[in-house]
PDB file of C-alpha atoms in Angstrom:
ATOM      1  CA  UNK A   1     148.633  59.916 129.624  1.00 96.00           C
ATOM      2  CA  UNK A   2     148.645  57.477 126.783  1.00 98.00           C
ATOM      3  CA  UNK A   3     146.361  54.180 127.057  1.00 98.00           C
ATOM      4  CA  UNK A   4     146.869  51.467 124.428  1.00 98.00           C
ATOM      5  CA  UNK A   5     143.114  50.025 123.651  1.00 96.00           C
ATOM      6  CA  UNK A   6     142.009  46.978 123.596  1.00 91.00           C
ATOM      7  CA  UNK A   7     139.604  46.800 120.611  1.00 89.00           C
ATOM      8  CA  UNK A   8     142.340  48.213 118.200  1.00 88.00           C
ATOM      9  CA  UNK A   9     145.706  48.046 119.862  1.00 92.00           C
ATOM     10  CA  UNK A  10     145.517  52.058 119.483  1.00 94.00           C
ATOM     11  CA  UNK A  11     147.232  54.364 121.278  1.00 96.00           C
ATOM     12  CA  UNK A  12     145.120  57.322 122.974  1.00 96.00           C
ATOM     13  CA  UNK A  13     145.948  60.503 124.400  1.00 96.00           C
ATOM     14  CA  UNK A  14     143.767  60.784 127.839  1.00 96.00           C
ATOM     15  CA  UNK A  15     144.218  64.359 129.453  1.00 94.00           C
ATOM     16  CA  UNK A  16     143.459  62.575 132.921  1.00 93.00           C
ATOM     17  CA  UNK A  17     143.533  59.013 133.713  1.00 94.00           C
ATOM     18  CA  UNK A  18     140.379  57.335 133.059  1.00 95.00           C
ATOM     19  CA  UNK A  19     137.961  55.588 135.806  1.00 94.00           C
ATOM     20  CA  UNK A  20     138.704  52.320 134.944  1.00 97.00           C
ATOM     21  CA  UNK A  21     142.454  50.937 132.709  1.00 98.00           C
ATOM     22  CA  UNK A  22     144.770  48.008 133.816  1.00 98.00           C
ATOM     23  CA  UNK A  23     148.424  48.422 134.297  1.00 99.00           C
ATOM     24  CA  UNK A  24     151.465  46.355 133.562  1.00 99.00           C
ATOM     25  CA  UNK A  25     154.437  46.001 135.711  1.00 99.00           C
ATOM     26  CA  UNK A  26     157.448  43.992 134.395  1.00 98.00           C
ATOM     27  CA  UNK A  27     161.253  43.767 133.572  1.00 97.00           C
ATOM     28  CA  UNK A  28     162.211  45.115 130.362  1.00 91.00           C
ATOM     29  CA  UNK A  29     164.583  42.594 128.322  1.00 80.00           C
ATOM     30  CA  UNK A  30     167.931  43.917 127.741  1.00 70.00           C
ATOM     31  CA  UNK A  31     168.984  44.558 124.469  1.00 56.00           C
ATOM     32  CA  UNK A  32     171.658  42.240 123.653  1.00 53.00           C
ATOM     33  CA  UNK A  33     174.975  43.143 122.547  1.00 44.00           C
ATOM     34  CA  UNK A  34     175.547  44.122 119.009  1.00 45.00           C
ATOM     35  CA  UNK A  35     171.809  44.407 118.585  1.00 46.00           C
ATOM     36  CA  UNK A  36     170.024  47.585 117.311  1.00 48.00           C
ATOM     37  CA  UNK A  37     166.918  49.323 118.643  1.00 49.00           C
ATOM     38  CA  UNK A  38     164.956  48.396 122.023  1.00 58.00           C
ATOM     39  CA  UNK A  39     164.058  44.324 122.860  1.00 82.00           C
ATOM     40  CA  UNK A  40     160.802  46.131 123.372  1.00 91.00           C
ATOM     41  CA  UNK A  41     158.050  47.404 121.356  1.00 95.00           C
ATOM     42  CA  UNK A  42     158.086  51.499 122.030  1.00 96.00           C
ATOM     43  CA  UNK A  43     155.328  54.299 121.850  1.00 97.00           C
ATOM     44  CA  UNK A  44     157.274  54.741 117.970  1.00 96.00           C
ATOM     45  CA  UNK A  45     156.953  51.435 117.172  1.00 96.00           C
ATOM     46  CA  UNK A  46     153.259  51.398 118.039  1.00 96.00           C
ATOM     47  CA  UNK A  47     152.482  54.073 116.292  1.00 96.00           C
ATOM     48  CA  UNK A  48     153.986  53.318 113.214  1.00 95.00           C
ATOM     49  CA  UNK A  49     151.782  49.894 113.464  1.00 95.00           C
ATOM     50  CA  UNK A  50     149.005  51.890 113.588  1.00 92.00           C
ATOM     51  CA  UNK A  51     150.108  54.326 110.763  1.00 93.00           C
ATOM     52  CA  UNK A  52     151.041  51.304 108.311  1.00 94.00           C
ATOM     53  CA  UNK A  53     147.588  49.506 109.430  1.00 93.00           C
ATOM     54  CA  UNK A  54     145.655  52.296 108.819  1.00 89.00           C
ATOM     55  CA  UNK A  55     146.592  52.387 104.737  1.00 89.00           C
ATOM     56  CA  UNK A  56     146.717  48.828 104.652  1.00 92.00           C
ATOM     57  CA  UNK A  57     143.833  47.886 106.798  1.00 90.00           C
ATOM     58  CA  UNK A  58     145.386  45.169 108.622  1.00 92.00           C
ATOM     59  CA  UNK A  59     144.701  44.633 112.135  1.00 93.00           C
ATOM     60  CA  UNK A  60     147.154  46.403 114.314  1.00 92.00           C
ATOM     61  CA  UNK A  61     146.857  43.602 116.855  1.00 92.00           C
ATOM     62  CA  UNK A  62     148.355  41.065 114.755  1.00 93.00           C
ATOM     63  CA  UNK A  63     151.644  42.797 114.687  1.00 94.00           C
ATOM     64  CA  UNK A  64     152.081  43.842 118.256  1.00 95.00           C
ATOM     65  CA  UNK A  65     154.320  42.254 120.352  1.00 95.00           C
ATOM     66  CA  UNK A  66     153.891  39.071 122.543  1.00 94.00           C
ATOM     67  CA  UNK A  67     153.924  40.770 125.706  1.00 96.00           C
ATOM     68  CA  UNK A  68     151.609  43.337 124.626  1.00 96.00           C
ATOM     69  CA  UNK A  69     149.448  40.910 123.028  1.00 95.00           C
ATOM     70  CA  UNK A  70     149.536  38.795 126.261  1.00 95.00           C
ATOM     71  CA  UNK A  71     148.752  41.856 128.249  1.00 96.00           C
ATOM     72  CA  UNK A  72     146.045  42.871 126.312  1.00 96.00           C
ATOM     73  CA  UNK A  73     144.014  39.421 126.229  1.00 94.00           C
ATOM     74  CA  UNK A  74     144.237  39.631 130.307  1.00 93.00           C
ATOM     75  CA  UNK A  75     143.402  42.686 130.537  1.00 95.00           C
ATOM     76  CA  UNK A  76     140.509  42.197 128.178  1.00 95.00           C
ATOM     77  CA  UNK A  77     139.080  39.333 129.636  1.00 94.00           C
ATOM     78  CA  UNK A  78     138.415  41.318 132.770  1.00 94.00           C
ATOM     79  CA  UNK A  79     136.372  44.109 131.060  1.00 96.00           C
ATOM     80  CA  UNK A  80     138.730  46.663 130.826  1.00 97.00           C
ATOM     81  CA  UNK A  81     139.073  48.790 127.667  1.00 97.00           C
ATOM     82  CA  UNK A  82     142.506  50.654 128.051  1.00 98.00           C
ATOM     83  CA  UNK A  83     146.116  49.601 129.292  1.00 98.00           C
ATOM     84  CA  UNK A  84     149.271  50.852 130.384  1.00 98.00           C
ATOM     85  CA  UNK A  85     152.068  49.671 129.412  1.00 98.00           C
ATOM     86  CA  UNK A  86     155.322  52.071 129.955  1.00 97.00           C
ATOM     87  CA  UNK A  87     157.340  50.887 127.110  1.00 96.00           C
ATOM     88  CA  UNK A  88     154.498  51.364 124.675  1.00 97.00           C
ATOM     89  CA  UNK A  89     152.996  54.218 126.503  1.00 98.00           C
ATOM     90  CA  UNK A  90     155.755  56.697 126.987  1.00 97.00           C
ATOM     91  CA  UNK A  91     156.934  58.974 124.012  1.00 96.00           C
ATOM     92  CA  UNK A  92     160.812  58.815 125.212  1.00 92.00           C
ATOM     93  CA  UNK A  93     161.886  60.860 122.243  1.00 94.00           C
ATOM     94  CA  UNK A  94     159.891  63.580 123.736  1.00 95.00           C
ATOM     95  CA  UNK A  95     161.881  64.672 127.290  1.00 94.00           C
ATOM     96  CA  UNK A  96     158.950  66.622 128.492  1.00 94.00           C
ATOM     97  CA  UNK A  97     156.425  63.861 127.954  1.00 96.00           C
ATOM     98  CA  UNK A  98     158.945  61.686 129.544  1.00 96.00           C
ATOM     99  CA  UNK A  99     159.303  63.971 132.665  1.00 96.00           C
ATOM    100  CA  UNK A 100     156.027  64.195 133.036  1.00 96.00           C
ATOM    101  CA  UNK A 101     155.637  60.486 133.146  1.00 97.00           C
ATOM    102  CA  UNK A 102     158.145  59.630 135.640  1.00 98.00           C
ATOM    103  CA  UNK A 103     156.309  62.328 138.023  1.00 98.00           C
ATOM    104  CA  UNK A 104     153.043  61.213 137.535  1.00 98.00           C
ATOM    105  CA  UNK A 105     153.880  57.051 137.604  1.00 98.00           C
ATOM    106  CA  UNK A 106     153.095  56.545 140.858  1.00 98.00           C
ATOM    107  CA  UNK A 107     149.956  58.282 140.519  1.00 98.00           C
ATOM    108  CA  UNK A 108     149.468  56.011 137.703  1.00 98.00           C
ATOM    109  CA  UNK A 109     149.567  52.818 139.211  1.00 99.00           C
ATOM    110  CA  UNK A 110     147.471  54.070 142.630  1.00 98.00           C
ATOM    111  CA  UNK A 111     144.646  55.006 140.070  1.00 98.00           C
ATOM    112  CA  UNK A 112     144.656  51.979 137.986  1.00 98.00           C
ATOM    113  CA  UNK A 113     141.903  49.398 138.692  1.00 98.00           C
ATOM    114  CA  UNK A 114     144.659  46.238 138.593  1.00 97.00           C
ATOM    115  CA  UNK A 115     148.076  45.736 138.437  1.00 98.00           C
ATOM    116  CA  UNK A 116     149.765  42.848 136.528  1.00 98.00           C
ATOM    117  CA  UNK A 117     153.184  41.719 137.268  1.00 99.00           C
ATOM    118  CA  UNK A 118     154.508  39.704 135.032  1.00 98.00           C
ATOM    119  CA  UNK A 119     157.211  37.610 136.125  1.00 98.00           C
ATOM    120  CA  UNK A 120     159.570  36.632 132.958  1.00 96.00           C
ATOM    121  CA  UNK A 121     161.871  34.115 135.101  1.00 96.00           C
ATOM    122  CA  UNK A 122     159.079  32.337 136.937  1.00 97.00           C
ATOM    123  CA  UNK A 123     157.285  29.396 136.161  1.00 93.00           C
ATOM    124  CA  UNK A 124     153.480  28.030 137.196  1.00 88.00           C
ATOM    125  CA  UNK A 125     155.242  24.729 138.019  1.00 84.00           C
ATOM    126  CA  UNK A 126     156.754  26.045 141.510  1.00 83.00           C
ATOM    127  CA  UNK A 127     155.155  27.159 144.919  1.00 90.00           C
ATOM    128  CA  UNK A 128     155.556  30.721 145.154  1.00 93.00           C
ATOM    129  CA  UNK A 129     156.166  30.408 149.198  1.00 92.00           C
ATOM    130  CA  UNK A 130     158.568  27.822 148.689  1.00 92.00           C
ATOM    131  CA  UNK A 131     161.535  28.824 150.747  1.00 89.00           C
ATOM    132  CA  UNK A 132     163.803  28.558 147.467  1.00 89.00           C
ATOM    133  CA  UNK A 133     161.005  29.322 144.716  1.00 94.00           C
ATOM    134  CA  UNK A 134     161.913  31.439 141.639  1.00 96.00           C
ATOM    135  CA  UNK A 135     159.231  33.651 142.761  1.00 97.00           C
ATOM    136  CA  UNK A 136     161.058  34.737 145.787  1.00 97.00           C
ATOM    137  CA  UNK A 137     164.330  35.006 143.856  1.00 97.00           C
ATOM    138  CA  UNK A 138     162.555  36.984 140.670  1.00 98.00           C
ATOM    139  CA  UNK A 139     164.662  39.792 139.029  1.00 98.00           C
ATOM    140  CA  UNK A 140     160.916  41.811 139.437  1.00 98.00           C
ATOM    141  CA  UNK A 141     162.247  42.299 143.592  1.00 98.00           C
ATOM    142  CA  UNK A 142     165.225  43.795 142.675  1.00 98.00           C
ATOM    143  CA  UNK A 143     164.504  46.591 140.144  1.00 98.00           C
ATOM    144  CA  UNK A 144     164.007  50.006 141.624  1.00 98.00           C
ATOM    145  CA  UNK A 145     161.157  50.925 139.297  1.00 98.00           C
ATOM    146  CA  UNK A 146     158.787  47.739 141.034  1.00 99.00           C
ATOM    147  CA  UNK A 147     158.744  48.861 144.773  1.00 99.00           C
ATOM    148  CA  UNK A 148     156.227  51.636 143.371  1.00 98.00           C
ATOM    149  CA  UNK A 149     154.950  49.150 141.403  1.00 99.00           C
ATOM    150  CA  UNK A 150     154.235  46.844 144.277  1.00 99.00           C
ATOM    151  CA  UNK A 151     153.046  49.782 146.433  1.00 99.00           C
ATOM    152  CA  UNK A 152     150.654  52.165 144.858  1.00 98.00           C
ATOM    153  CA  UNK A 153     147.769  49.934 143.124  1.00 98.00           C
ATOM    154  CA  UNK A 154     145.356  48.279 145.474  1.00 96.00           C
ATOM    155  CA  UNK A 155     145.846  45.319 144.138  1.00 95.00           C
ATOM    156  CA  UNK A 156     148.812  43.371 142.054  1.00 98.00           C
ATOM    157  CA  UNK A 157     148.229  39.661 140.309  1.00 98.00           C
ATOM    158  CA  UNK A 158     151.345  38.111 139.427  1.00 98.00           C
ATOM    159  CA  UNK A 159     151.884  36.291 136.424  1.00 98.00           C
ATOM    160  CA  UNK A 160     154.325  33.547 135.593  1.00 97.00           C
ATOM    161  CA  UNK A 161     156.256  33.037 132.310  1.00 96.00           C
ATOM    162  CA  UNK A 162     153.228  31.640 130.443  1.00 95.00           C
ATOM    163  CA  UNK A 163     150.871  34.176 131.981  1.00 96.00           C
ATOM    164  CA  UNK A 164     149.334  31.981 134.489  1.00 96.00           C
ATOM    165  CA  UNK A 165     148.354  33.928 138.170  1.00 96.00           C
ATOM    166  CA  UNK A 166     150.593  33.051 140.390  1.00 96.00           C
ATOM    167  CA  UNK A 167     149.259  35.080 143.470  1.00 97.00           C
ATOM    168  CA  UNK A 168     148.049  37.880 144.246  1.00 98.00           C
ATOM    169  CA  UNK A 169     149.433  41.124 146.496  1.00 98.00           C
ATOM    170  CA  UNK A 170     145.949  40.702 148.421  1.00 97.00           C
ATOM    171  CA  UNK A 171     146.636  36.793 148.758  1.00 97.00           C
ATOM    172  CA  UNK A 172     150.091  36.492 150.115  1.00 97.00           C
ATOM    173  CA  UNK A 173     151.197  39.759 151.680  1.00 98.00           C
ATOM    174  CA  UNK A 174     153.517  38.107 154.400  1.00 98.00           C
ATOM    175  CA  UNK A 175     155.297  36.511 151.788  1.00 98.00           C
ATOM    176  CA  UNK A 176     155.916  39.631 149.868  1.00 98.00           C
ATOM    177  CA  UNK A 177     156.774  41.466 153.267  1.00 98.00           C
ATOM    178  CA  UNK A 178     159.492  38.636 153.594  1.00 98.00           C
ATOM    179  CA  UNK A 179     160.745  39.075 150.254  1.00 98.00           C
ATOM    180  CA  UNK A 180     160.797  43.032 150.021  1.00 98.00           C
ATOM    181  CA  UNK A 181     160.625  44.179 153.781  1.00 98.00           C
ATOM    182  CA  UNK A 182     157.649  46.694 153.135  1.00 98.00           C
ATOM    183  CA  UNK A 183     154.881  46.182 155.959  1.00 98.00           C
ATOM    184  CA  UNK A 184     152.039  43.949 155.441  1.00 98.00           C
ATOM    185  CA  UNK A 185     149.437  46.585 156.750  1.00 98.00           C
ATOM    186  CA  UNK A 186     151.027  49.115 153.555  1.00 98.00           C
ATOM    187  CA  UNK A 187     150.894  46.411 151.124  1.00 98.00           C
ATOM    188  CA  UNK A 188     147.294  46.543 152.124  1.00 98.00           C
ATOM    189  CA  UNK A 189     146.705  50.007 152.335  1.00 96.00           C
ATOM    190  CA  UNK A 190     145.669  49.524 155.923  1.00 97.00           C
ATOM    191  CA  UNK A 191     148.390  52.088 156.727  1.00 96.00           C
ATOM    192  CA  UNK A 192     149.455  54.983 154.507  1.00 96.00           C
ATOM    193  CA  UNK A 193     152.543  54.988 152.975  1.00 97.00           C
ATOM    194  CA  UNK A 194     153.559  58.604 153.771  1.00 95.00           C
ATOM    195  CA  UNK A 195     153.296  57.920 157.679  1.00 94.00           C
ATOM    196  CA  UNK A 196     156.072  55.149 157.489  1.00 95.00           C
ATOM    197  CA  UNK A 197     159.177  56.994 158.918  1.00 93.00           C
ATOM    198  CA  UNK A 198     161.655  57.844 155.754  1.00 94.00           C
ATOM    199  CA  UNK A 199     164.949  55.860 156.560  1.00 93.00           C
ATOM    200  CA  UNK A 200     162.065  52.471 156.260  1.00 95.00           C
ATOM    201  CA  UNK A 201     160.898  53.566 152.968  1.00 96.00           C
ATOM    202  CA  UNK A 202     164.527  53.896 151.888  1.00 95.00           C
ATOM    203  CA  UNK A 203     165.624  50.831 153.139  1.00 96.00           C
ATOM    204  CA  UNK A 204     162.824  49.109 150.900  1.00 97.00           C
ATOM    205  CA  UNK A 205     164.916  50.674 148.507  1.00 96.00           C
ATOM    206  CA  UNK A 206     168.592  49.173 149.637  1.00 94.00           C
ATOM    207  CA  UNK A 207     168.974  46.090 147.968  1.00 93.00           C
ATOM    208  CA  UNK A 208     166.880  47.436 144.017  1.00 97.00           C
ATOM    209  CA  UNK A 209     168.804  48.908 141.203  1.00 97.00           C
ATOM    210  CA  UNK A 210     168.170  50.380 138.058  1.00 97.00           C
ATOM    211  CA  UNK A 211     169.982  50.686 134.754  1.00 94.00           C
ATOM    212  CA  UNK A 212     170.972  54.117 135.358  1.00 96.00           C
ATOM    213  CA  UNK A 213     171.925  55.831 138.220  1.00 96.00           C
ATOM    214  CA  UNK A 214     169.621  58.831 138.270  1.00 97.00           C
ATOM    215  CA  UNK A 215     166.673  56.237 138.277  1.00 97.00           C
ATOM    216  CA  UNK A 216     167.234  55.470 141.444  1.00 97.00           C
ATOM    217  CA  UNK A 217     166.035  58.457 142.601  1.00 97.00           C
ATOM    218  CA  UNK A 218     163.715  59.371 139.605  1.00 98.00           C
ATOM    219  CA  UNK A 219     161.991  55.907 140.689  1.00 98.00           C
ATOM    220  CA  UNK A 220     161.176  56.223 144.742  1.00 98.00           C
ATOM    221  CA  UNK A 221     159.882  60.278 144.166  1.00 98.00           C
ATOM    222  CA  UNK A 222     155.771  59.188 144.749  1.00 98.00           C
ATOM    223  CA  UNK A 223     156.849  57.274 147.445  1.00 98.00           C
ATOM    224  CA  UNK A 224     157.908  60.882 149.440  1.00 97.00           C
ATOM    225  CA  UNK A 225     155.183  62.847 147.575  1.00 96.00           C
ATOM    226  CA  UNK A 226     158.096  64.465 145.284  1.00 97.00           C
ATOM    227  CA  UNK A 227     157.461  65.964 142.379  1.00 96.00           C
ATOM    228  CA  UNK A 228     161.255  67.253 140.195  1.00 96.00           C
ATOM    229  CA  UNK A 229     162.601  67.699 137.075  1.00 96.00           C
ATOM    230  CA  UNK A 230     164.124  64.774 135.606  1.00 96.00           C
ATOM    231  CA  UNK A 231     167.816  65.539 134.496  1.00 96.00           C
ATOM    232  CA  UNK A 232     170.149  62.235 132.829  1.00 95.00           C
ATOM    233  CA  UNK A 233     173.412  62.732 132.860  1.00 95.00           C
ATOM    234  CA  UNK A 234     173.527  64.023 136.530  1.00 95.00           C
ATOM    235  CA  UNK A 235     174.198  61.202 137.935  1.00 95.00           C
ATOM    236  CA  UNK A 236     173.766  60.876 141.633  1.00 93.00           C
ATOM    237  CA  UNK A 237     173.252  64.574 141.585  1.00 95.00           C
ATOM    238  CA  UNK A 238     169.537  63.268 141.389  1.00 96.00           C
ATOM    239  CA  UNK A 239     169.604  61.589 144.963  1.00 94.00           C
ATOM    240  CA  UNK A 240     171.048  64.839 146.204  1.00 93.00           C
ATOM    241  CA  UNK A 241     167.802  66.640 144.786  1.00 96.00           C
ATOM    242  CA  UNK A 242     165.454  64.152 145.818  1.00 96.00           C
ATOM    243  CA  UNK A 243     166.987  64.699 149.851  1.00 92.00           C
ATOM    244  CA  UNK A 244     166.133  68.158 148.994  1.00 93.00           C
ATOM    245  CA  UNK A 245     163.115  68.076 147.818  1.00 94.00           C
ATOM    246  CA  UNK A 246     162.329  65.574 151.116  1.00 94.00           C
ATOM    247  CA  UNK A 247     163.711  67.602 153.485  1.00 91.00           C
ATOM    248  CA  UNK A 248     161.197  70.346 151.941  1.00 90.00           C
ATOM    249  CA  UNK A 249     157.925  68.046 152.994  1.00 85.00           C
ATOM    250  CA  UNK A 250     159.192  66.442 156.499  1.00 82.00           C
ATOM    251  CA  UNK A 251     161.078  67.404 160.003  1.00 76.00           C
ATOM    252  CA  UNK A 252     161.991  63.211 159.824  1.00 76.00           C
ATOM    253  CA  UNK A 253     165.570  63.732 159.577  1.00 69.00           C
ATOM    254  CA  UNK A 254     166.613  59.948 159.570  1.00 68.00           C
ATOM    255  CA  UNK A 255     166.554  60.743 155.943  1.00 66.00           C
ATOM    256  CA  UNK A 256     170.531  61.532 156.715  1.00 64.00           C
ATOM    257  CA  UNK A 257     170.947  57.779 157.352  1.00 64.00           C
ATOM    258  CA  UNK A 258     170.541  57.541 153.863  1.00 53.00           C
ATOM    259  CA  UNK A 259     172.903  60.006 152.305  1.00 52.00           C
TER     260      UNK A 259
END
């Protein structure tokens, strides 16, 4: 697991996940069209910061991107010392490290001391429970890769476009059962997860999508205790696996439902 610091903006190898780190949760930008390269900062890009900072002896900090940077001063001013970031934190080039990441993400989150969501397309100015708000309507409820994200740390604060809070999972969980369907008594880990019947924890997963297909499965695997390879350019071979692989763990065939 790598964890991006906070005195150095350095990237650190940890062999288990540390007592104590923050965690980001967010919508990566889309690269536009005609552009070249990621609209975010990767593990490379990081680590050539911290190469070219290192003869230099600049401050790696100063070049890091304003997400990051934003990330980093929250996550800072609550005493913490690492962060997680996945777009900074994953070595994609590497498909093993990768794999390994995907199967351990959930993990990830659950262990982390605080979430942070940050919402990109919602502002401080609105009421969150508003019946119309752009908190209800964020892109963050629709990506497949946020219902973990939502569900395995104890806690999530969400953050608006100019990284105000917002709320809090703890705060408002019947608004966020409104918006997403998942039960207020999971969101608050007064129920486990893994004794919600399977067709509900799919349907939490009905109305997401991710940018490729095998995500979709790739991304709801913690929430059925699933650990598999990771395989792109199978398409929805994955969500054939991932049946398989639930069918393995339970007798709760309304998993069918969802074929």
């Amino acid at each position: 697991m790598w964890l991006l610091t906070m005195d150095g903006a350095q990237l650190v190898s940890f062999p288990q996940p540390p007592r104590k780190y923050a965690i980001l949760s967010h919508v990566w930008r889309k690269t536009r069209p005609g552009s070249i390269g990621s609209p975010e900062q990767t593990f490379q890009d990081v680590m050539e910061i911290q190469e070219r900072c290192r003869s230099t002896g600049a401050d790696p900090r100063m070049f890091l991107s304003p997400k990051i940077k934003r990330c980093c001063a929250w996550a800072a001013s609550h005493g913490f010392k690492h962060v997680w970031i996945d777009t900074c934190c994953i070595n994609q080039d590497s498909s093993s490290e990768l794999s390994e990441a995907i199967n351990s993400m959930f993990n990830w989150y659950s262990m982390a001391t605080i979430c942070y969501a940050y919402l990109q397309d919602v502002s401080i100015r609105y009421d969150p429970s508003a019946s119309n708000s752009t908190f209800r309507r964020s892109k963050w409820f629709t990506r497949g890769w946020t219902l973990q994200e939502l569900i395995a740390p104890r806690d999530v604060i969400f953050l608006s476009r100019e990284w105000v809070p917002l709320t809090s999972k703890r705060a408002m969980p019947h608004l966020l059962q409104a918006i997403t369907g998942i039960d207020v008594d999971v969101l608050l880990y007064e129920r486990s997860l893994f004794n919600i019947p399977v067709a509900r924890r799919m349907s939490w997963a009905a109305r997401r999508h991710t940018s490729r297909i095998e995500d979709m499965a790739y991304c709801l695997m913690g929430l059925f205790k699933v650990n598999m390879p990771t395989i792109y350019g199978e398409g929805s071979g994955s969500f054939f696996r991932l049946q398989e692989e639930i069918m393995k763990r339970t007798s709760d065939h309304s998993l069918f439902v969802w074929g």
